[in-house]
Amino acid sequence: MVILVEPQLGENIGSAVRAMGNFGLSRLRIVNPREGWPNPKAVTFASGADRILEEAEIFPDLRSAVSDLNFLAAATARERGMQKSVIGADTMAVETASRIAAGDTVGILFGRERTGLYTEEVSLADVILTLPVNPAFASLNLGMAVAVVSYEWFKLASEGTLPFQQPDRYPLADKGDLYAFFDHVERELDAAMFFRSKEKQPVTTRNIRNIFHRLGLTRQDLATLHGMVAALVEGRETRAARTAARLGGRRGPSGSDPEAPDVEAEGEAGTER
């Protein structure tokens, strides 16, 4: 369970509760909250994790809050000069799982926003829990600290299973489909004079095929690629036909084209002058 010792702001309590809800923790104890209880700001910042707040237990002091626990960890970013084991959040998750399986009740202390836990409070714990943070800036927001520790617990409990995966909606293309696409794209590239050198064309063709082989294309991918190539060809032919029609309509009696310089500027090759 999570134990917040004299939290100062309802916003931070709510943020901690939200993190608990994210990562499957539900038992919360609060020791002497500075702004009293219940706290409307905690409800707002809990973002829907209301059940955890409603079932939170309030205690006047730390000893009464932990007296029924079998194992207690104190979260702190500072070395306290005590002969206690110092563990990280991942090790704490393993320890917690082991002890819960043995029937023990486990709690983790989180201190005040401004000062953290007092040394006397840390002395009540079995182990010190800390995180591998930047030593030049080791202060974490209360909600962030609870989130990191809760995350390690839930990652272990859920075996790291992600909530969703990329949907496998389309089967991989078979070789026949892939070779048909090769024929299509190579034919149109040849028509567009992409292969400048007949001697180098076989090597270039193999390189193009290898690019698509590496992609693991699906049937849907190939359908899209066929459509793209067809659109490029159609677009080129349509533009050429439109240009030819425009030129045919603008020629004078002598067959001259008064706007030929403009057409040339657009890059249309083969225009008669």
C-alpha positions as a printed NumPy array, in Angstrom:
array([[  0.   ,   0.   ,   0.   ],
       [  1.003,   3.65 ,  -0.442],
       [  1.386,   5.814,   2.661],
       [  1.615,   9.586,   2.219],
       [  3.127,  11.279,   5.266],
       [  1.748,  14.775,   5.93 ],
       [  1.136,  15.725,   2.293],
       [  0.798,  19.471,   1.945],
       [ -1.397,  19.953,  -1.138],
       [ -4.576,  18.238,  -2.265],
       [ -3.34 ,  18.512,  -5.857],
       [ -0.359,  16.307,  -5.06 ],
       [ -2.488,  13.753,  -3.249],
       [ -4.763,  13.579,  -6.276],
       [ -1.81 ,  13.18 ,  -8.65 ],
       [ -0.424,  10.35 ,  -6.519],
       [ -3.823,   8.652,  -6.493],
       [ -4.08 ,   8.986, -10.261],
       [ -0.712,   7.243, -10.619],
       [ -1.867,   4.484,  -8.286],
       [ -4.938,   3.935, -10.436],
       [ -2.815,   3.865, -13.595],
       [ -0.652,   1.059, -12.252],
       [ -3.04 ,  -1.114, -10.309],
       [ -2.533,   0.035,  -6.702],
       [ -5.633,   0.721,  -4.64 ],
       [ -4.772,   0.92 ,  -0.932],
       [ -3.903,   4.397,   0.338],
       [ -3.173,   5.711,   3.803],
       [ -2.661,   9.386,   4.541],
       [ -0.953,  10.648,   7.675],
       [ -2.144,  14.02 ,   8.962],
       [ -2.8  ,  15.85 ,   5.659],
       [ -2.045,  19.532,   6.09 ],
       [ -5.226,  20.826,   4.427],
       [ -7.514,  18.359,   6.178],
       [ -9.72 ,  15.682,   4.707],
       [-11.632,  15.239,   2.45 ],
       [ -9.946,  17.572,  -0.03 ],
       [-11.836,  18.704,  -3.173],
       [ -8.592,  19.438,  -5.035],
       [ -7.477,  15.854,  -4.513],
       [-10.675,  14.679,  -6.199],
       [-10.04 ,  16.955,  -9.183],
       [ -6.458,  15.837,  -9.696],
       [ -7.268,  12.159,  -9.195],
       [ -8.971,  12.327, -12.616],
       [-11.554,   9.658, -11.933],
       [ -9.677,   7.436,  -9.482],
       [-12.373,   8.313,  -6.942],
       [-12.672,   4.878,  -5.391],
       [ -9.089,   5.018,  -4.121],
       [ -9.788,   8.376,  -2.48 ],
       [-13.076,   7.232,  -0.993],
       [-11.434,   4.199,   0.564],
       [ -8.317,   6.043,   1.779],
       [ -7.559,   5.681,   5.481],
       [ -6.574,   8.761,   7.477],
       [ -4.216,   8.527,  10.479],
       [ -3.072,  11.155,  12.977],
       [  0.548,   9.954,  13.078],
       [  2.942,   7.639,  11.279],
       [  3.239,   4.954,  13.967],
       [ -0.489,   4.292,  14.01 ],
       [ -0.503,   4.186,  10.196],
       [  2.113,   1.419,   9.97 ],
       [  1.618,  -0.571,  13.173],
       [ -0.207,  -3.446,  11.43 ],
       [  2.284,  -3.824,   8.537],
       [  4.83 ,  -6.612,   8.223],
       [  7.271,  -4.858,   5.901],
       [  7.899,  -1.153,   5.34 ],
       [ 10.017,   0.787,   2.841],
       [ 10.838,   4.493,   3.105],
       [ 11.21 ,   6.418,  -0.171],
       [ 13.924,   9.051,   0.011],
       [ 16.437,  10.701,  -2.299],
       [ 18.98 ,  11.385,   0.48 ],
       [ 21.493,   9.134,   2.172],
       [ 20.592,   8.937,   5.871],
       [ 23.698,   7.31 ,   7.385],
       [ 21.75 ,   4.249,   8.505],
       [ 22.657,   0.585,   8.32 ],
       [ 19.696,  -0.29 ,   6.116],
       [ 19.459,  -1.992,   2.767],
       [ 19.022,   0.494,  -0.08 ],
       [ 16.995,  -0.816,  -3.025],
       [ 15.53 ,   0.515,  -6.26 ],
       [ 11.913,   0.486,  -7.375],
       [ 12.383,  -2.648,  -9.487],
       [ 13.864,  -4.6  ,  -6.57 ],
       [ 11.115,  -3.261,  -4.319],
       [  8.527,  -4.644,  -6.736],
       [ 10.074,  -8.115,  -6.553],
       [ 10.308,  -7.927,  -2.756],
       [  6.709,  -6.801,  -2.499],
       [  5.434,  -9.604,  -4.73 ],
       [  7.346, -12.187,  -2.718],
       [  6.088, -10.93 ,   0.622],
       [  2.478, -10.574,  -0.503],
       [  2.619, -14.162,  -1.762],
       [  3.799, -15.165,   1.732],
       [  0.838, -13.367,   3.314],
       [  2.666, -10.238,   4.499],
       [  1.295,  -6.69 ,   4.36 ],
       [  3.679,  -4.236,   2.685],
       [  3.727,  -0.441,   2.764],
       [  5.805,   2.29 ,   1.103],
       [  6.27 ,   5.658,   2.79 ],
       [  6.371,   8.872,   0.774],
       [  7.191,  12.11 ,   2.553],
       [  6.253,  15.743,   2.437],
       [  6.594,  17.749,  -0.748],
       [  9.002,  20.275,   0.733],
       [ 11.182,  18.221,   3.085],
       [ 10.483,  14.573,   2.377],
       [ 10.565,  12.088,   5.24 ],
       [ 12.281,  12.982,   8.493],
       [ 15.204,  10.799,   9.509],
       [ 13.242,   9.522,  12.498],
       [ 10.488,   8.39 ,  10.131],
       [ 12.979,   6.635,   7.873],
       [ 14.291,   4.778,  10.919],
       [ 10.904,   3.066,  11.287],
       [ 11.267,   1.351,   7.889],
       [ 12.904,  -1.967,   7.064],
       [ 14.602,  -0.72 ,   3.877],
       [ 15.299,   2.532,   2.059],
       [ 13.798,   2.893,  -1.387],
       [ 15.469,   5.311,  -3.774],
       [ 15.66 ,   5.946,  -7.513],
       [ 18.61 ,   6.387,  -9.91 ],
       [ 18.05 ,  10.102, -10.457],
       [ 20.428,  12.919, -11.343],
       [ 22.312,  13.589,  -8.068],
       [ 22.449,  17.277,  -8.922],
       [ 18.646,  17.413,  -9.039],
       [ 17.135,  14.532,  -7.117],
       [ 13.824,  16.078,  -6.063],
       [ 10.701,  14.444,  -7.497],
       [  7.146,  15.683,  -7.257],
       [  5.084,  13.489,  -4.928],
       [  2.881,  12.218,  -7.727],
       [  5.902,  11.469,  -9.919],
       [  7.606,   9.463,  -7.173],
       [  4.493,   7.376,  -6.601],
       [  4.127,   6.902, -10.364],
       [  7.656,   5.541, -10.844],
       [  7.378,   3.077,  -7.968],
       [  3.864,   2.021,  -8.987],
       [  4.993,   1.514, -12.566],
       [  7.703,  -0.932, -11.536],
       [  5.179,  -2.867,  -9.488],
       [  2.646,  -3.092, -12.286],
       [  5.265,  -3.972, -14.897],
       [  6.238,  -6.953, -12.765],
       [  2.664,  -7.945, -11.918],
       [  1.516,  -7.728, -15.537],
       [  4.714,  -9.293, -16.889],
       [  5.209,  -6.18 , -18.987],
       [  2.232,  -6.936, -21.205],
       [  1.292,  -3.848, -23.22 ],
       [ -2.41 ,  -2.907, -23.372],
       [ -2.554,  -3.126, -27.163],
       [ -0.502,  -4.082, -30.199],
       [ -0.444,  -3.002, -33.804],
       [ -3.447,  -4.775, -35.379],
       [ -2.478,  -7.409, -37.942],
       [ -5.291,  -6.59 , -40.342],
       [ -3.73 ,  -7.489, -43.658],
       [ -1.826, -10.65 , -44.629],
       [  1.641, -10.421, -46.138],
       [  1.696, -10.342, -49.917],
       [  2.631, -13.585, -51.603],
       [  5.43 , -13.714, -54.155],
       [  3.037, -13.715, -57.1  ],
       [  1.528, -10.412, -55.971],
       [  4.973,  -8.961, -55.347],
       [  6.308, -10.011, -58.769],
       [  3.244,  -8.508, -60.453],
       [  4.029,  -5.205, -58.775],
       [  7.654,  -5.444, -59.917],
       [  6.435,  -5.911, -63.493],
       [  4.146,  -2.898, -63.157],
       [  6.657,  -0.462, -61.69 ],
       [  9.531,  -1.599, -63.939],
       [  7.363,  -1.256, -67.05 ],
       [  6.363,   2.289, -66.165],
       [  9.895,   3.258, -65.177],
       [ 11.095,   2.016, -68.554],
       [  8.377,   4.045, -70.297],
       [  9.456,   7.12 , -68.353],
       [ 13.068,   6.55 , -69.484],
       [ 14.221,   6.034, -65.916],
       [ 16.796,   3.487, -67.038],
       [ 19.33 ,   5.747, -68.739],
       [ 21.749,   2.908, -69.454],
       [ 20.696,  -0.468, -70.817],
       [ 23.89 ,  -1.973, -69.467],
       [ 23.103,  -0.857, -65.916],
       [ 19.362,  -1.604, -66.077],
       [ 19.612,  -5.158, -64.633],
       [ 21.594,  -3.959, -61.606],
       [ 19.23 ,  -1.026, -61.017],
       [ 16.231,  -3.341, -61.314],
       [ 17.661,  -5.718, -58.719],
       [ 18.277,  -2.796, -56.331],
       [ 14.683,  -1.623, -56.722],
       [ 13.352,  -5.119, -56.065],
       [ 15.539,  -5.504, -52.979],
       [ 14.153,  -2.26 , -51.527],
       [ 10.621,  -3.665, -51.637],
       [ 11.708,  -7.12 , -50.448],
       [ 13.04 ,  -5.57 , -47.216],
       [  9.738,  -3.918, -46.367],
       [  7.609,  -7.001, -45.72 ],
       [  4.731,  -5.617, -47.782],
       [  1.129,  -6.656, -47.237],
       [ -1.484,  -7.092, -49.945],
       [ -2.954,  -3.756, -48.925],
       [  0.485,  -2.136, -49.282],
       [  0.808,  -3.495, -52.824],
       [ -2.671,  -2.29 , -53.753],
       [ -1.696,   1.185, -52.571],
       [  1.61 ,   1.101, -54.461],
       [ -0.107,  -0.049, -57.674],
       [ -2.517,   2.864, -57.28 ],
       [  0.321,   5.329, -56.734],
       [  2.161,   4.216, -59.875],
       [ -1.037,   4.304, -61.917],
       [ -1.839,   7.811, -60.647],
       [  1.618,   9.067, -61.569],
       [  1.304,   7.65 , -65.101],
       [ -2.227,   8.95 , -65.547],
       [ -1.235,  12.345, -64.218],
       [  1.657,  12.607, -66.667],
       [ -0.455,  11.551, -69.631],
       [ -3.337,  13.836, -68.65 ],
       [ -0.986,  16.803, -68.342],
       [  0.551,  16.071, -71.726],
       [ -2.904,  15.801, -73.346],
       [ -4.06 ,  19.032, -71.706],
       [ -0.974,  20.859, -72.925],
       [ -1.423,  19.521, -76.456],
       [ -5.07 ,  20.607, -76.492],
       [ -4.159,  24.085, -75.266],
       [ -1.475,  24.493, -77.888],
       [ -3.777,  23.278, -80.653],
       [ -6.428,  25.838, -79.726],
       [ -4.055,  28.792, -79.606],
       [ -2.306,  28.44 , -83.015],
       [ -2.97 ,  31.198, -85.564],
       [ -3.699,  30.881, -89.308],
       [ -0.003,  30.622, -90.101],
       [  0.449,  27.812, -87.625],
       [  2.554,  29.933, -85.28 ],
       [  2.179,  29.69 , -81.517],
       [  2.348,  33.157, -79.906],
       [  2.707,  31.671, -76.411],
       [  5.447,  29.156, -77.214],
       [  7.987,  30.86 , -74.9  ],
       [  5.614,  30.392, -71.934],
       [  5.183,  26.708, -72.75 ],
       [  8.921,  26.27 , -72.985],
       [  9.315,  27.936, -69.583],
       [  6.956,  25.337, -68.129],
       [  9.359,  22.632, -69.263],
       [  7.246,  20.995, -72.   ],
       [  9.663,  19.256, -74.385],
       [  9.046,  18.819, -78.114],
       [  6.942,  21.999, -78.632],
       [  6.838,  23.143, -82.249],
       [  7.886,  26.717, -82.971]])
